[in-house]
Every structure is written in C-alpha cells, then in structure tokens.
CSV table of C-alpha atoms and ligand atoms in Angstrom, one decimal:
chain,number,residue,atom,x,y,z
A,25,MET,CA,-13.0,-9.7,-10.6
A,26,ARG,CA,-10.2,-8.0,-8.7
A,27,LYS,CA,-11.6,-7.3,-5.6
A,28,PRO,CA,-10.6,-4.1,-4.5
A,29,LEU,CA,-9.0,-3.7,-0.9
A,30,ILE,CA,-8.6,0.2,0.8
A,31,ALA,CA,-5.2,0.6,3.5
A,32,GLY,CA,-4.7,2.9,5.9
A,33,ASN,CA,-1.2,4.0,6.3
A,34,TRP,CA,-1.0,5.0,9.6
A,35,LYS,CA,3.1,5.9,8.8
A,36,MET,CA,4.3,7.7,12.2
A,37,ASN,CA,0.7,8.7,14.1
A,38,GLY,CA,-0.6,7.4,16.3
A,39,SER,CA,-1.0,7.2,20.7
A,40,VAL,CA,-2.6,4.4,22.2
A,41,ALA,CA,-5.3,6.0,23.7
A,42,GLY,CA,-5.8,7.7,20.5
A,43,ASN,CA,-5.4,4.3,18.4
A,44,LYS,CA,-8.4,2.9,20.5
A,45,SER,CA,-11.2,5.6,19.4
A,46,LEU,CA,-10.3,5.9,16.0
A,47,LEU,CA,-10.4,1.4,15.5
A,48,ASP,CA,-13.4,1.9,17.5
A,49,GLY,CA,-14.7,4.4,15.7
A,50,ILE,CA,-13.9,2.3,12.0
A,51,LEU,CA,-15.6,-0.9,13.3
A,52,ALA,CA,-18.3,0.7,14.6
A,53,GLY,CA,-19.6,1.6,10.9
A,54,ILE,CA,-17.7,-0.9,9.4
A,55,GLY,CA,-21.0,-3.1,8.4
A,56,ALA,CA,-22.2,-1.2,6.2
A,57,VAL,CA,-18.2,-2.1,3.9
A,58,LYS,CA,-19.5,-5.2,1.9
A,59,THR,CA,-16.9,-5.8,-1.1
A,60,ALA,CA,-13.9,-4.5,0.0
A,61,GLY,CA,-10.6,-5.2,1.9
A,62,VAL,CA,-9.8,-3.1,4.8
A,63,ALA,CA,-7.0,-3.3,6.6
A,64,VAL,CA,-4.3,-0.7,9.0
A,65,CYS,CA,-0.7,-0.9,8.3
A,66,VAL,CA,0.7,0.5,12.1
A,67,PRO,CA,3.4,1.3,13.6
A,68,TYR,CA,5.2,-1.5,15.3
A,69,ILE,CA,4.9,-0.8,18.5
A,70,TYR,CA,1.0,-0.8,18.4
A,71,ILE,CA,0.7,-4.0,16.2
A,72,PRO,CA,-0.1,-6.4,19.3
A,73,GLU,CA,-3.2,-4.0,20.7
A,74,VAL,CA,-4.5,-3.5,17.4
A,75,ALA,CA,-4.2,-7.1,16.5
A,76,ALA,CA,-6.5,-7.7,19.5
A,77,ARG,CA,-8.7,-5.1,19.0
A,78,LEU,CA,-9.2,-5.9,15.2
A,79,GLN,CA,-9.0,-10.1,15.8
A,80,GLY,CA,-12.4,-11.7,14.8
A,81,THR,CA,-13.5,-8.0,12.6
A,82,SER,CA,-13.4,-7.9,8.9
A,83,VAL,CA,-10.4,-5.3,9.3
A,84,ALA,CA,-6.9,-7.0,8.8
A,85,TRP,CA,-3.7,-5.5,9.5
A,86,GLY,CA,-0.2,-4.8,9.3
A,87,ALA,CA,2.9,-2.9,9.1
A,88,GLN,CA,4.8,0.0,7.2
A,89,ASN,CA,8.4,-2.0,6.7
A,90,VAL,CA,10.5,-5.5,7.6
A,91,SER,CA,14.0,-6.4,7.6
A,92,THR,CA,15.1,-8.0,4.9
A,93,GLU,CA,16.8,-10.7,8.2
A,94,ALA,CA,15.7,-13.3,9.6
A,95,LYS,CA,16.9,-13.0,12.7
A,96,GLY,CA,19.5,-12.0,14.7
A,97,ALA,CA,22.0,-9.4,15.4
A,98,PHE,CA,20.7,-6.5,13.8
A,99,THR,CA,19.4,-3.1,16.9
A,100,GLY,CA,16.7,-1.5,15.5
A,101,GLU,CA,15.3,-4.0,13.4
A,102,ILE,CA,12.0,-6.4,12.8
A,103,ALA,CA,11.8,-9.8,11.0
A,104,THR,CA,9.0,-11.1,9.2
A,105,SER,CA,8.0,-13.9,11.5
A,106,MET,CA,7.6,-11.0,14.0
A,107,LEU,CA,5.4,-10.0,12.3
A,108,VAL,CA,3.7,-13.1,11.9
A,109,ASP,CA,3.4,-13.9,15.1
A,110,PHE,CA,0.7,-11.0,15.3
A,111,HIS,CA,-0.7,-12.4,12.7
A,112,CYS,CA,-0.3,-9.6,10.4
A,113,GLN,CA,-1.3,-10.2,7.0
A,114,TYR,CA,0.3,-7.1,4.7
A,115,VAL,CA,3.0,-5.2,5.3
A,116,ILE,CA,4.0,-1.7,2.8
A,117,VAL,CA,7.4,-2.4,1.2
A,118,GLY,CA,9.2,0.4,-1.0
A,119,HIS,CA,7.1,3.4,0.4
A,120,SER,CA,8.4,6.5,-0.9
A,121,GLU,CA,9.4,7.8,2.3
A,122,ARG,CA,11.4,5.2,3.0
A,123,ARG,CA,13.4,5.2,-0.8
A,124,THR,CA,13.8,8.8,-0.4
A,125,LEU,CA,14.9,9.5,3.2
A,126,TYR,CA,16.3,6.0,4.4
A,127,GLY,CA,17.8,5.2,0.5
A,128,GLU,CA,15.8,2.5,0.3
A,129,THR,CA,17.0,1.1,-3.3
A,130,ASP,CA,14.6,-1.3,-5.6
A,131,THR,CA,16.8,-4.0,-5.0
A,132,LEU,CA,16.0,-3.7,-1.6
A,133,VAL,CA,12.5,-3.1,-2.2
A,134,ALA,CA,12.7,-6.8,-4.3
A,135,THR,CA,14.2,-7.9,-1.3
A,136,LYS,CA,12.3,-7.1,1.1
A,137,TYR,CA,9.1,-8.1,-0.9
A,138,GLY,CA,10.4,-11.6,-1.2
A,139,VAL,CA,10.5,-12.1,2.6
A,140,VAL,CA,8.0,-10.9,3.0
A,141,ARG,CA,5.9,-13.4,0.1
A,142,ALA,CA,8.1,-16.4,1.8
A,143,ALA,CA,6.7,-15.5,5.5
A,144,GLY,CA,3.0,-16.1,4.0
A,145,MET,CA,2.5,-12.6,3.6
A,146,THR,CA,1.2,-10.0,1.2
A,147,PRO,CA,3.7,-7.4,0.2
A,148,ILE,CA,2.5,-3.6,-1.0
A,149,LEU,CA,4.1,-3.0,-3.1
A,150,CYS,CA,5.1,1.1,-3.6
A,151,VAL,CA,5.9,2.5,-6.8
A,152,GLY,CA,5.8,6.1,-7.8
A,153,GLU,CA,7.5,9.1,-9.6
A,154,THR,CA,9.0,12.5,-8.3
A,155,LEU,CA,7.2,16.1,-9.5
A,156,GLN,CA,10.2,15.9,-11.6
A,157,GLU,CA,10.5,13.0,-12.7
A,158,ARG,CA,7.0,13.7,-13.5
A,159,GLU,CA,7.6,16.6,-15.2
A,160,GLN,CA,11.0,15.3,-17.4
A,161,GLY,CA,7.6,12.7,-18.9
A,162,ILE,CA,9.7,9.5,-17.2
A,163,THR,CA,6.8,8.4,-15.1
A,164,GLU,CA,6.6,5.1,-16.7
A,165,GLN,CA,9.8,4.5,-16.5
A,166,VAL,CA,10.3,4.6,-13.6
A,167,VAL,CA,7.7,2.6,-12.6
A,168,ALA,CA,9.1,0.0,-14.5
A,169,ARG,CA,11.6,0.5,-12.9
A,170,GLN,CA,10.6,-0.4,-9.5
A,171,ILE,CA,8.6,-3.4,-10.2
A,172,ASN,CA,11.0,-5.2,-12.8
A,173,ALA,CA,13.2,-4.8,-9.7
A,174,VAL,CA,10.7,-7.3,-8.1
A,175,ILE,CA,9.9,-9.6,-11.1
A,176,GLN,CA,14.0,-9.9,-11.8
A,177,ALA,CA,14.0,-11.5,-7.9
A,178,HIS,CA,11.5,-13.1,-7.5
A,179,GLY,CA,9.4,-13.4,-11.0
A,180,VAL,CA,5.7,-12.1,-12.2
A,181,ALA,CA,5.0,-15.3,-11.0
A,182,SER,CA,5.5,-13.2,-7.6
A,183,LEU,CA,3.3,-10.1,-8.3
A,184,ALA,CA,-0.1,-12.6,-8.5
A,185,LYS,CA,-0.4,-12.4,-5.3
A,186,GLY,CA,1.0,-8.7,-4.5
A,187,VAL,CA,-0.3,-5.7,-4.5
A,188,ILE,CA,1.0,-2.7,-6.3
A,189,ALA,CA,0.5,1.4,-4.8
A,190,TYR,CA,0.9,3.4,-7.3
A,191,GLU,CA,1.7,6.8,-5.2
A,192,PRO,CA,2.8,9.4,-7.0
A,193,VAL,CA,5.2,10.8,-5.2
A,194,TRP,CA,4.0,15.5,-6.0
A,195,ALA,CA,0.4,13.7,-4.3
A,196,ILE,CA,1.7,12.2,-0.6
A,197,GLY,CA,0.4,14.3,2.1
A,198,THR,CA,0.5,17.4,-0.3
A,199,GLY,CA,-3.1,17.7,-0.9
A,200,LYS,CA,-2.9,17.3,-4.4
A,201,THR,CA,-4.6,14.3,-5.6
A,202,ALA,CA,-3.2,13.1,-9.0
A,203,SER,CA,-7.1,13.7,-11.1
A,204,PRO,CA,-8.7,9.9,-12.1
A,205,GLN,CA,-6.9,9.9,-15.9
A,206,GLN,CA,-3.7,11.2,-14.9
A,207,ALA,CA,-4.1,7.6,-12.0
A,208,GLN,CA,-5.6,5.6,-14.5
A,209,ASP,CA,-3.5,6.2,-16.9
A,210,VAL,CA,-0.4,4.8,-14.7
A,211,HIS,CA,-2.7,2.4,-13.5
A,212,ALA,CA,-3.5,0.9,-16.9
A,213,TYR,CA,-0.2,1.1,-18.0
A,214,ILE,CA,1.3,-0.6,-15.1
A,215,ARG,CA,-1.1,-3.6,-15.7
A,216,SER,CA,0.0,-3.7,-19.7
A,217,MET,CA,3.6,-3.7,-19.1
A,218,LEU,CA,2.8,-6.5,-16.5
A,219,ALA,CA,0.5,-8.2,-18.9
A,220,LYS,CA,3.7,-8.4,-21.7
A,221,GLN,CA,5.2,-11.0,-19.2
A,222,ASP,CA,2.0,-12.7,-17.5
A,223,LYS,CA,-1.9,-12.0,-19.0
A,224,THR,CA,-3.6,-13.5,-15.5
A,225,VAL,CA,-1.5,-11.6,-13.3
A,226,ALA,CA,-1.7,-9.0,-15.3
A,227,GLU,CA,-5.8,-8.6,-14.5
A,228,GLY,CA,-5.1,-10.4,-11.1
A,229,VAL,CA,-2.8,-7.7,-9.1
A,230,VAL,CA,-4.8,-5.5,-7.0
A,231,ILE,CA,-3.7,-2.0,-8.2
A,232,GLN,CA,-4.3,0.6,-5.1
A,233,TYR,CA,-3.4,4.6,-5.7
A,234,GLY,CA,-2.6,6.7,-2.8
A,235,GLY,CA,-1.3,10.2,-2.5
A,236,SER,CA,-4.0,12.5,-0.9
A,237,MET,CA,-7.0,10.2,-1.6
A,238,ASN,CA,-9.6,11.3,0.3
A,239,ALA,CA,-13.5,11.6,1.0
A,240,GLN,CA,-14.2,14.0,-1.4
A,241,ASN,CA,-12.2,12.6,-3.9
A,242,ALA,CA,-11.8,8.8,-3.3
A,243,ALA,CA,-15.9,7.9,-4.9
A,244,GLU,CA,-14.4,9.7,-8.7
A,245,LEU,CA,-11.1,8.3,-8.5
A,246,LEU,CA,-12.1,4.3,-8.1
A,247,ALA,CA,-14.9,3.9,-10.5
A,248,MET,CA,-11.4,3.9,-13.3
A,249,PRO,CA,-11.9,0.7,-14.0
A,250,ASP,CA,-8.1,-0.4,-12.9
A,251,ILE,CA,-8.1,1.5,-9.4
A,252,ASP,CA,-8.7,-1.9,-7.3
A,253,GLY,CA,-8.3,0.3,-3.9
A,254,GLY,CA,-6.1,3.1,-2.0
A,255,LEU,CA,-3.5,3.8,-0.4
A,256,ILE,CA,-4.3,6.1,2.2
A,257,GLY,CA,-2.0,8.3,4.6
A,258,GLY,CA,-3.5,11.5,6.3
A,259,ALA,CA,-7.5,10.2,5.8
A,260,SER,CA,-6.8,6.9,7.7
A,261,LEU,CA,-6.6,9.0,10.6
A,262,LYS,CA,-9.9,9.6,11.2
A,263,ALA,CA,-12.7,6.9,11.5
A,264,GLU,CA,-15.4,8.3,9.4
A,265,ASP,CA,-13.4,9.2,6.8
A,266,PHE,CA,-11.7,6.1,6.5
A,267,LEU,CA,-14.7,4.9,6.4
A,268,THR,CA,-16.4,7.5,3.5
A,269,ILE,CA,-13.3,6.4,1.2
A,270,CYS,CA,-14.1,2.0,2.5
A,271,LYS,CA,-17.5,2.8,1.1
A,272,ALA,CA,-16.6,4.1,-1.4
A,273,ALA,CA,-14.9,1.3,-2.9
A,274,ASN,CA,-18.1,-1.2,-1.9
A,275,ARG,CA,-18.2,-2.6,-6.1
B,324,13P,P1,-1.8,10.6,1.9
B,324,13P,O1,-2.8,10.2,1.6
B,324,13P,O2,-1.3,10.9,3.9
B,324,13P,O3,-1.0,11.5,1.0
B,324,13P,O4,-0.6,9.5,2.6
B,324,13P,C1,-0.4,8.9,1.0
B,324,13P,C2,0.7,7.6,1.7
B,324,13P,O5,1.7,8.1,1.3
B,324,13P,C3,-0.4,6.5,1.8
B,324,13P,O6,1.1,5.3,1.8
C-alpha cells in the first residue's frame, strides 16, 4: 500500500510573517490528517525558520531546487549538503517552471535527481506535457522521455524511494485541472512503463498529481487508484485549503 504524499510547493511566495501564520494554521489542523504524508517545499531562504517551526511535527519540509555541484565557485547556488544541514527531506527537481524558464534539460534534471538521492533526501521528480504536446497526442512519449532520463542515469531502482509528480504544464497555475480520468490515464501509463522494467518499483513509487489541485477537486483526483497524492502550488498558500487537500488524502 503506497502512502499518499501531499506536498506544498510555495514557489517564490512567502514572507517571515506570512510563513509563520501559514504554518501556524497548518499545524493547528494537522492532527486530522491521519495517514497521508505532508510536506512543504519552500524558498531556500526560509528553510531555517520553517525547519525550526516544523521540527517535531508531522509536517516535513524541503526545497524547490538544488545545485548539482557539491561546493565551490558557483555563485548563487545551494548544495545538497546545505539542505541536509537543515534536515530537508524533499527536493523538487525538474519542475516545469525550471525546465521552461531556466532551461533545465532532462539530463540536468536527472543529475539533480541523483545528487538528491545520494545526499539521503527524497527527490520529487516533476514530469508533464505542454498543451501543444497533449494536442499532438504525445503526452506519453514526453513523460516517458523525462522519466527515462533518470532511469538511464541511475537505473530503475533509483525510483523506488523517489516520488514522481505528474504535472501537466497546461494545468499549472491556470485553474484548468486535468480531469480525474485524464490524470489517472497518465499515472497508470507511468506505472505500466515502470512495471516493464521492475514490477516492485512500479507498485511502490508514489505518483503525485499537480496542476490546479485545490480544496474543491482534490477528493475526486485522490480517489483515482494511481494518484498517490498531490504537489500543490497556489492552494498550498492557504492553510485551510491545504489542510482540506491533506485530509482528502487520508486513506
Ligand atoms: P498550482 O497548484 O498553482 O497549479 O501549481 C502546481 C504546481 O506547479 C506545483 O508544483
């Protein structure tokens, strides 16, 4: 049985005061989230304060990106060891915003996936097609290519303890959610492509859905058999909405 994971991706949002009230709100209601794992992936600079606030609670924390390098002359970058210093458990890699706006390639994302695992943290590997790719009917090829880059670099076993987030680019921040069936179809495809290589990995890997998941639509998405949680953008910035989603993941 896979344990669902709801992770908030705060993206470039937050402030010291705002984060405090958001986390206070989440912690006030987290007792009702019995079975799902919960995490927040926050801007680097807020990691120390978020870590201090969440330590000893059932909410884990993580980052939204990381350098492939261990240390040295890489101005503006953050190394895995620095995230480990602050007990980050998760690191998002290959978010579509990083792929599109910052030119991250499948190969670079696969390298990041590897350094995160090597540091003992859990990578959340984001994959997903653009609207154009969906209209061309190549959704499966796109997600397969993105996942195969990781398999080629690190082997299929490297996905056993990872998390995959299927985030159709056209659904991110648009309010246009994939229908539960559209999402389920891609999740089932991902699991079947992995099963061809390793059935145990395919059965065990957590596959989140992301893209305009919110308090209203979470329950029906999370009811689908291959949707094991969510990677939540906008709705993770409101404690009440985020908690509603987390509770919908109780199994
Ligand atoms: P939204 O939930 O704001 O659509 O963002 C989804 C996302 O990109 C999470 O990583």
